PDB file of C-alpha atoms in Angstrom:
ATOM      1  CA  UNK R   1      17.665  -2.041  -8.996  1.00  0.00           C
ATOM      2  CA  UNK R   2      20.105  -4.976  -9.191  1.00  0.00           C
ATOM      3  CA  UNK R   3      18.641  -7.420 -11.652  1.00  0.00           C
ATOM      4  CA  UNK R   4      19.725  -9.722  -9.283  1.00  0.00           C
ATOM      5  CA  UNK R   5      17.701  -8.999  -6.337  1.00  0.00           C
ATOM      6  CA  UNK R   6      14.514 -11.390  -5.970  1.00  0.00           C
ATOM      7  CA  UNK R   7      11.537  -9.194  -4.919  1.00  0.00           C
ATOM      8  CA  UNK R   8       8.316 -11.256  -4.527  1.00  0.00           C
ATOM      9  CA  UNK R   9       5.215 -11.474  -2.848  1.00  0.00           C
ATOM     10  CA  UNK R  10       3.825 -13.804  -0.197  1.00  0.00           C
ATOM     11  CA  UNK R  11       1.593 -14.684   2.739  1.00  0.00           C
ATOM     12  CA  UNK R  12       2.852 -12.730   6.354  1.00  0.00           C
ATOM     13  CA  UNK R  13       4.194 -15.444   8.717  1.00  0.00           C
ATOM     14  CA  UNK R  14       4.590 -14.462  12.136  1.00  0.00           C
ATOM     15  CA  UNK R  15       8.402 -13.938  11.393  1.00  0.00           C
ATOM     16  CA  UNK R  16       7.138 -10.821  10.033  1.00  0.00           C
ATOM     17  CA  UNK R  17       5.705  -9.204  13.122  1.00  0.00           C
ATOM     18  CA  UNK R  18       8.353  -7.410  14.140  1.00  0.00           C
ATOM     19  CA  UNK R  19       8.724  -5.700  10.640  1.00  0.00           C
ATOM     20  CA  UNK R  20       5.008  -4.795  10.204  1.00  0.00           C
ATOM     21  CA  UNK R  21       4.912  -3.313  13.908  1.00  0.00           C
ATOM     22  CA  UNK R  22       7.785  -1.020  12.515  1.00  0.00           C
ATOM     23  CA  UNK R  23       5.629   0.345   9.878  1.00  0.00           C
ATOM     24  CA  UNK R  24       2.653   0.812  11.718  1.00  0.00           C
ATOM     25  CA  UNK R  25       4.472   3.008  14.190  1.00  0.00           C
ATOM     26  CA  UNK R  26       6.298   4.498  11.351  1.00  0.00           C
ATOM     27  CA  UNK R  27       5.891   8.516  11.802  1.00  0.00           C
ATOM     28  CA  UNK R  28       7.384   9.406   8.925  1.00  0.00           C
ATOM     29  CA  UNK R  29       4.795   8.093   6.931  1.00  0.00           C
ATOM     30  CA  UNK R  30       1.758   7.777   9.539  1.00  0.00           C
ATOM     31  CA  UNK R  31      -0.787  10.296   7.370  1.00  0.00           C
ATOM     32  CA  UNK R  32       0.207   8.801   4.483  1.00  0.00           C
ATOM     33  CA  UNK R  33      -1.295   5.190   5.797  1.00  0.00           C
ATOM     34  CA  UNK R  34      -3.964   6.332   8.057  1.00  0.00           C
ATOM     35  CA  UNK R  35      -6.652   9.030   8.406  1.00  0.00           C
ATOM     36  CA  UNK R  36      -5.997   9.140  12.410  1.00  0.00           C
ATOM     37  CA  UNK R  37      -4.427  11.403  14.346  1.00  0.00           C
ATOM     38  CA  UNK R  38      -0.888   9.755  14.695  1.00  0.00           C
ATOM     39  CA  UNK R  39      -0.482   7.605  18.352  1.00  0.00           C
ATOM     40  CA  UNK R  40       1.659   5.152  19.551  1.00  0.00           C
ATOM     41  CA  UNK R  41       0.210   1.679  19.359  1.00  0.00           C
ATOM     42  CA  UNK R  42       1.891  -0.698  21.672  1.00  0.00           C
ATOM     43  CA  UNK R  43       2.553  -4.408  20.472  1.00  0.00           C
ATOM     44  CA  UNK R  44      -0.585  -6.290  22.180  1.00  0.00           C
ATOM     45  CA  UNK R  45      -2.702  -3.853  20.563  1.00  0.00           C
ATOM     46  CA  UNK R  46      -1.212  -4.290  17.355  1.00  0.00           C
ATOM     47  CA  UNK R  47      -1.209  -7.789  17.269  1.00  0.00           C
ATOM     48  CA  UNK R  48      -4.876  -7.847  18.152  1.00  0.00           C
ATOM     49  CA  UNK R  49      -5.791  -5.571  15.499  1.00  0.00           C
ATOM     50  CA  UNK R  50      -3.826  -7.957  12.985  1.00  0.00           C
ATOM     51  CA  UNK R  51      -5.614 -10.928  14.380  1.00  0.00           C
ATOM     52  CA  UNK R  52      -9.256  -9.284  13.708  1.00  0.00           C
ATOM     53  CA  UNK R  53      -8.195  -8.052  10.472  1.00  0.00           C
ATOM     54  CA  UNK R  54      -7.403 -11.962   9.810  1.00  0.00           C
ATOM     55  CA  UNK R  55     -11.059 -12.861  11.060  1.00  0.00           C
ATOM     56  CA  UNK R  56     -13.206  -9.903  10.016  1.00  0.00           C
ATOM     57  CA  UNK R  57     -14.438 -11.000   6.806  1.00  0.00           C
ATOM     58  CA  UNK R  58     -16.830  -8.439   6.260  1.00  0.00           C
ATOM     59  CA  UNK R  59     -13.943  -6.469   3.600  1.00  0.00           C
ATOM     60  CA  UNK R  60     -12.447  -8.855   0.921  1.00  0.00           C
ATOM     61  CA  UNK R  61      -9.058  -7.968   0.550  1.00  0.00           C
ATOM     62  CA  UNK R  62      -5.282  -9.397  -0.216  1.00  0.00           C
ATOM     63  CA  UNK R  63      -2.530  -8.863   1.730  1.00  0.00           C
ATOM     64  CA  UNK R  64       1.097  -9.684   0.821  1.00  0.00           C
ATOM     65  CA  UNK R  65       4.443  -9.245   2.741  1.00  0.00           C
ATOM     66  CA  UNK R  66       6.978  -7.720   0.307  1.00  0.00           C
ATOM     67  CA  UNK R  67       9.958  -9.817   0.560  1.00  0.00           C
ATOM     68  CA  UNK R  68      13.528  -8.968  -1.151  1.00  0.00           C
ATOM     69  CA  UNK R  69      16.260 -11.912  -1.017  1.00  0.00           C
ATOM     70  CA  UNK R  70      14.213 -13.562   1.961  1.00  0.00           C
ATOM     71  CA  UNK R  71      13.821 -10.518   4.297  1.00  0.00           C
ATOM     72  CA  UNK R  72      10.537  -9.046   4.801  1.00  0.00           C
ATOM     73  CA  UNK R  73      10.811  -5.651   3.744  1.00  0.00           C
ATOM     74  CA  UNK R  74       6.741  -3.952   3.660  1.00  0.00           C
ATOM     75  CA  UNK R  75       3.044  -5.041   3.009  1.00  0.00           C
ATOM     76  CA  UNK R  76       1.101  -4.248  -0.156  1.00  0.00           C
ATOM     77  CA  UNK R  77      -2.509  -4.687  -0.168  1.00  0.00           C
ATOM     78  CA  UNK R  78      -5.585  -4.572  -2.326  1.00  0.00           C
ATOM     79  CA  UNK R  79      -8.788  -3.766  -0.451  1.00  0.00           C
ATOM     80  CA  UNK R  80     -12.067  -2.287  -1.062  1.00  0.00           C
ATOM     81  CA  UNK R  81     -13.363  -4.641  -3.749  1.00  0.00           C
ATOM     82  CA  UNK R  82     -15.739  -3.281  -5.929  1.00  0.00           C
ATOM     83  CA  UNK R  83     -17.005  -6.867  -7.115  1.00  0.00           C
ATOM     84  CA  UNK R  84     -20.050  -5.218  -9.743  1.00  0.00           C
ATOM     85  CA  UNK R  85     -17.238  -2.479 -11.308  1.00  0.00           C
ATOM     86  CA  UNK R  86     -14.217  -4.958 -11.183  1.00  0.00           C
ATOM     87  CA  UNK R  87     -12.124  -2.666  -8.981  1.00  0.00           C
ATOM     88  CA  UNK R  88     -10.358  -2.565  -5.825  1.00  0.00           C
ATOM     89  CA  UNK R  89      -7.504   0.100  -4.349  1.00  0.00           C
ATOM     90  CA  UNK R  90      -4.018  -0.782  -3.652  1.00  0.00           C
ATOM     91  CA  UNK R  91      -2.060   0.422  -0.971  1.00  0.00           C
ATOM     92  CA  UNK R  92       1.826  -0.218  -0.162  1.00  0.00           C
ATOM     93  CA  UNK R  93       4.172   0.067   2.991  1.00  0.00           C
ATOM     94  CA  UNK R  94       8.045  -0.387   2.868  1.00  0.00           C
ATOM     95  CA  UNK R  95      10.634   0.321   5.965  1.00  0.00           C
ATOM     96  CA  UNK R  96      12.678   3.184   5.151  1.00  0.00           C
ATOM     97  CA  UNK R  97      15.887   1.052   4.136  1.00  0.00           C
ATOM     98  CA  UNK R  98      13.660  -0.173   1.045  1.00  0.00           C
ATOM     99  CA  UNK R  99      12.505   3.096  -0.304  1.00  0.00           C
ATOM    100  CA  UNK R 100      14.121   4.514  -3.498  1.00  0.00           C
ATOM    101  CA  UNK R 101      15.016   1.167  -4.624  1.00  0.00           C
ATOM    102  CA  UNK R 102      12.940   0.259  -7.166  1.00  0.00           C
ATOM    103  CA  UNK R 103      11.045  -2.403  -4.881  1.00  0.00           C
ATOM    104  CA  UNK R 104       7.871  -0.789  -4.312  1.00  0.00           C
ATOM    105  CA  UNK R 105       7.736  -0.374  -8.112  1.00  0.00           C
ATOM    106  CA  UNK R 106       7.833  -4.124  -8.651  1.00  0.00           C
ATOM    107  CA  UNK R 107       5.649  -4.982  -5.700  1.00  0.00           C
ATOM    108  CA  UNK R 108       3.018  -2.563  -7.026  1.00  0.00           C
ATOM    109  CA  UNK R 109       3.351  -4.149 -10.607  1.00  0.00           C
ATOM    110  CA  UNK R 110       3.289  -7.792  -9.042  1.00  0.00           C
ATOM    111  CA  UNK R 111       0.026  -7.146  -7.223  1.00  0.00           C
ATOM    112  CA  UNK R 112      -1.351  -5.310  -9.879  1.00  0.00           C
ATOM    113  CA  UNK R 113      -0.842  -8.262 -12.339  1.00  0.00           C
ATOM    114  CA  UNK R 114      -2.599 -10.473  -9.242  1.00  0.00           C
ATOM    115  CA  UNK R 115      -5.286  -8.330  -9.317  1.00  0.00           C
ATOM    116  CA  UNK R 116      -5.964  -8.135 -13.186  1.00  0.00           C
ATOM    117  CA  UNK R 117      -4.699 -11.725 -13.762  1.00  0.00           C
ATOM    118  CA  UNK R 118      -5.827 -14.011 -10.470  1.00  0.00           C
ATOM    119  CA  UNK R 119      -9.034 -11.238  -9.513  1.00  0.00           C
ATOM    120  CA  UNK R 120     -10.320 -10.337 -12.753  1.00  0.00           C
ATOM    121  CA  UNK R 121     -10.139  -6.966 -12.284  1.00  0.00           C
ATOM    122  CA  UNK R 122     -10.414  -4.085 -14.778  1.00  0.00           C
ATOM    123  CA  UNK R 123      -9.067  -1.320 -12.745  1.00  0.00           C
ATOM    124  CA  UNK R 124      -6.923  -0.612  -9.836  1.00  0.00           C
ATOM    125  CA  UNK R 125      -6.332   2.592  -8.339  1.00  0.00           C
ATOM    126  CA  UNK R 126      -4.635   4.468  -5.114  1.00  0.00           C
ATOM    127  CA  UNK R 127      -4.409   7.699  -3.473  1.00  0.00           C
ATOM    128  CA  UNK R 128      -1.119   9.513  -2.854  1.00  0.00           C
ATOM    129  CA  UNK R 129      -0.029  12.484  -0.941  1.00  0.00           C
ATOM    130  CA  UNK R 130       0.885  15.015  -3.697  1.00  0.00           C
ATOM    131  CA  UNK R 131       4.398  15.627  -2.229  1.00  0.00           C
ATOM    132  CA  UNK R 132       5.262  12.394  -2.261  1.00  0.00           C
ATOM    133  CA  UNK R 133       7.260  12.489  -5.483  1.00  0.00           C
ATOM    134  CA  UNK R 134       9.301   9.124  -5.064  1.00  0.00           C
ATOM    135  CA  UNK R 135       5.822   7.277  -4.981  1.00  0.00           C
ATOM    136  CA  UNK R 136       4.475   9.063  -7.639  1.00  0.00           C
ATOM    137  CA  UNK R 137       7.455   8.224 -10.048  1.00  0.00           C
ATOM    138  CA  UNK R 138       7.116   4.547  -8.897  1.00  0.00           C
ATOM    139  CA  UNK R 139       3.369   4.841  -9.518  1.00  0.00           C
ATOM    140  CA  UNK R 140       3.967   5.774 -12.906  1.00  0.00           C
ATOM    141  CA  UNK R 141       6.833   3.542 -13.374  1.00  0.00           C
ATOM    142  CA  UNK R 142       4.283   0.839 -12.616  1.00  0.00           C
ATOM    143  CA  UNK R 143       1.783   2.062 -15.305  1.00  0.00           C
ATOM    144  CA  UNK R 144      -0.673   4.328 -13.194  1.00  0.00           C
ATOM    145  CA  UNK R 145      -1.689   7.654 -14.299  1.00  0.00           C
ATOM    146  CA  UNK R 146      -2.804  10.749 -12.219  1.00  0.00           C
ATOM    147  CA  UNK R 147      -6.506  11.051 -13.125  1.00  0.00           C
ATOM    148  CA  UNK R 148      -7.410  13.272 -10.157  1.00  0.00           C
ATOM    149  CA  UNK R 149      -6.768  15.753  -7.045  1.00  0.00           C
ATOM    150  CA  UNK R 150      -8.311  16.001  -4.234  1.00  0.00           C
ATOM    151  CA  UNK R 151      -7.012  19.665  -3.184  1.00  0.00           C
ATOM    152  CA  UNK R 152      -5.768  20.178   0.615  1.00  0.00           C
ATOM    153  CA  UNK R 153      -7.637  17.182   1.589  1.00  0.00           C
ATOM    154  CA  UNK R 154      -5.270  15.463   4.029  1.00  0.00           C
ATOM    155  CA  UNK R 155      -3.401  17.085   7.487  1.00  0.00           C
ATOM    156  CA  UNK R 156       0.453  15.922   6.755  1.00  0.00           C
ATOM    157  CA  UNK R 157       2.862  17.076   9.307  1.00  0.00           C
ATOM    158  CA  UNK R 158       1.228  20.352  10.013  1.00  0.00           C
ATOM    159  CA  UNK R 159      -0.017  21.577   6.906  1.00  0.00           C
ATOM    160  CA  UNK R 160      -2.948  20.462   4.334  1.00  0.00           C
ATOM    161  CA  UNK R 161      -2.042  18.384   1.452  1.00  0.00           C
ATOM    162  CA  UNK R 162      -3.168  17.609  -1.916  1.00  0.00           C
ATOM    163  CA  UNK R 163      -4.276  13.923  -2.370  1.00  0.00           C
ATOM    164  CA  UNK R 164      -3.814  12.670  -5.685  1.00  0.00           C
ATOM    165  CA  UNK R 165      -5.834   9.740  -7.403  1.00  0.00           C
ATOM    166  CA  UNK R 166      -3.977   7.349  -9.447  1.00  0.00           C
ATOM    167  CA  UNK R 167      -5.156   4.356 -11.571  1.00  0.00           C
ATOM    168  CA  UNK R 168      -4.626   1.622 -14.188  1.00  0.00           C
ATOM    169  CA  UNK R 169      -6.570   0.094 -16.379  1.00  0.00           C
ATOM    170  CA  UNK R 170      -6.456  -3.633 -17.213  1.00  0.00           C
ATOM    171  CA  UNK R 171      -5.606  -3.656 -21.523  1.00  0.00           C
ATOM    172  CA  UNK R 172      -7.115  -5.831 -23.530  1.00  0.00           C
TER     173      UNK R 172
END
């Protein structure tokens, strides 16, 4: 990754809709982001889903757009906050052109810093398909360690796959 690249996290804007819609329908990574069977989603239905997520106050989350030099290339979120135990889960999705370039590692590192410094969390965790070696390496570079394995836990592109649970603890 070029050190001159500016990778930032920011709030979603109307201009990000096309990129987010593209991500939502990416069948190459569908099972890694959804527990439901792959199905096409039209623009109107996706816009309604985004609007519902913004107005639904039942679950705390922190959602960011990943911006590289002024271009939106993905999203990263903290969700399933546990206020008592002080932890949350992180999820990330990048457009195909942004994968494998260190952008995900930088974005995950930034959201983890946000979680620890701004949200006062003690732990951040995630789930990743066992065969997604690029993502596993990126998470390890960001400081995550493998904490467990759920064997044959996900149906991915025609076969069962293991899910790895990874986590990072705030250092004292």
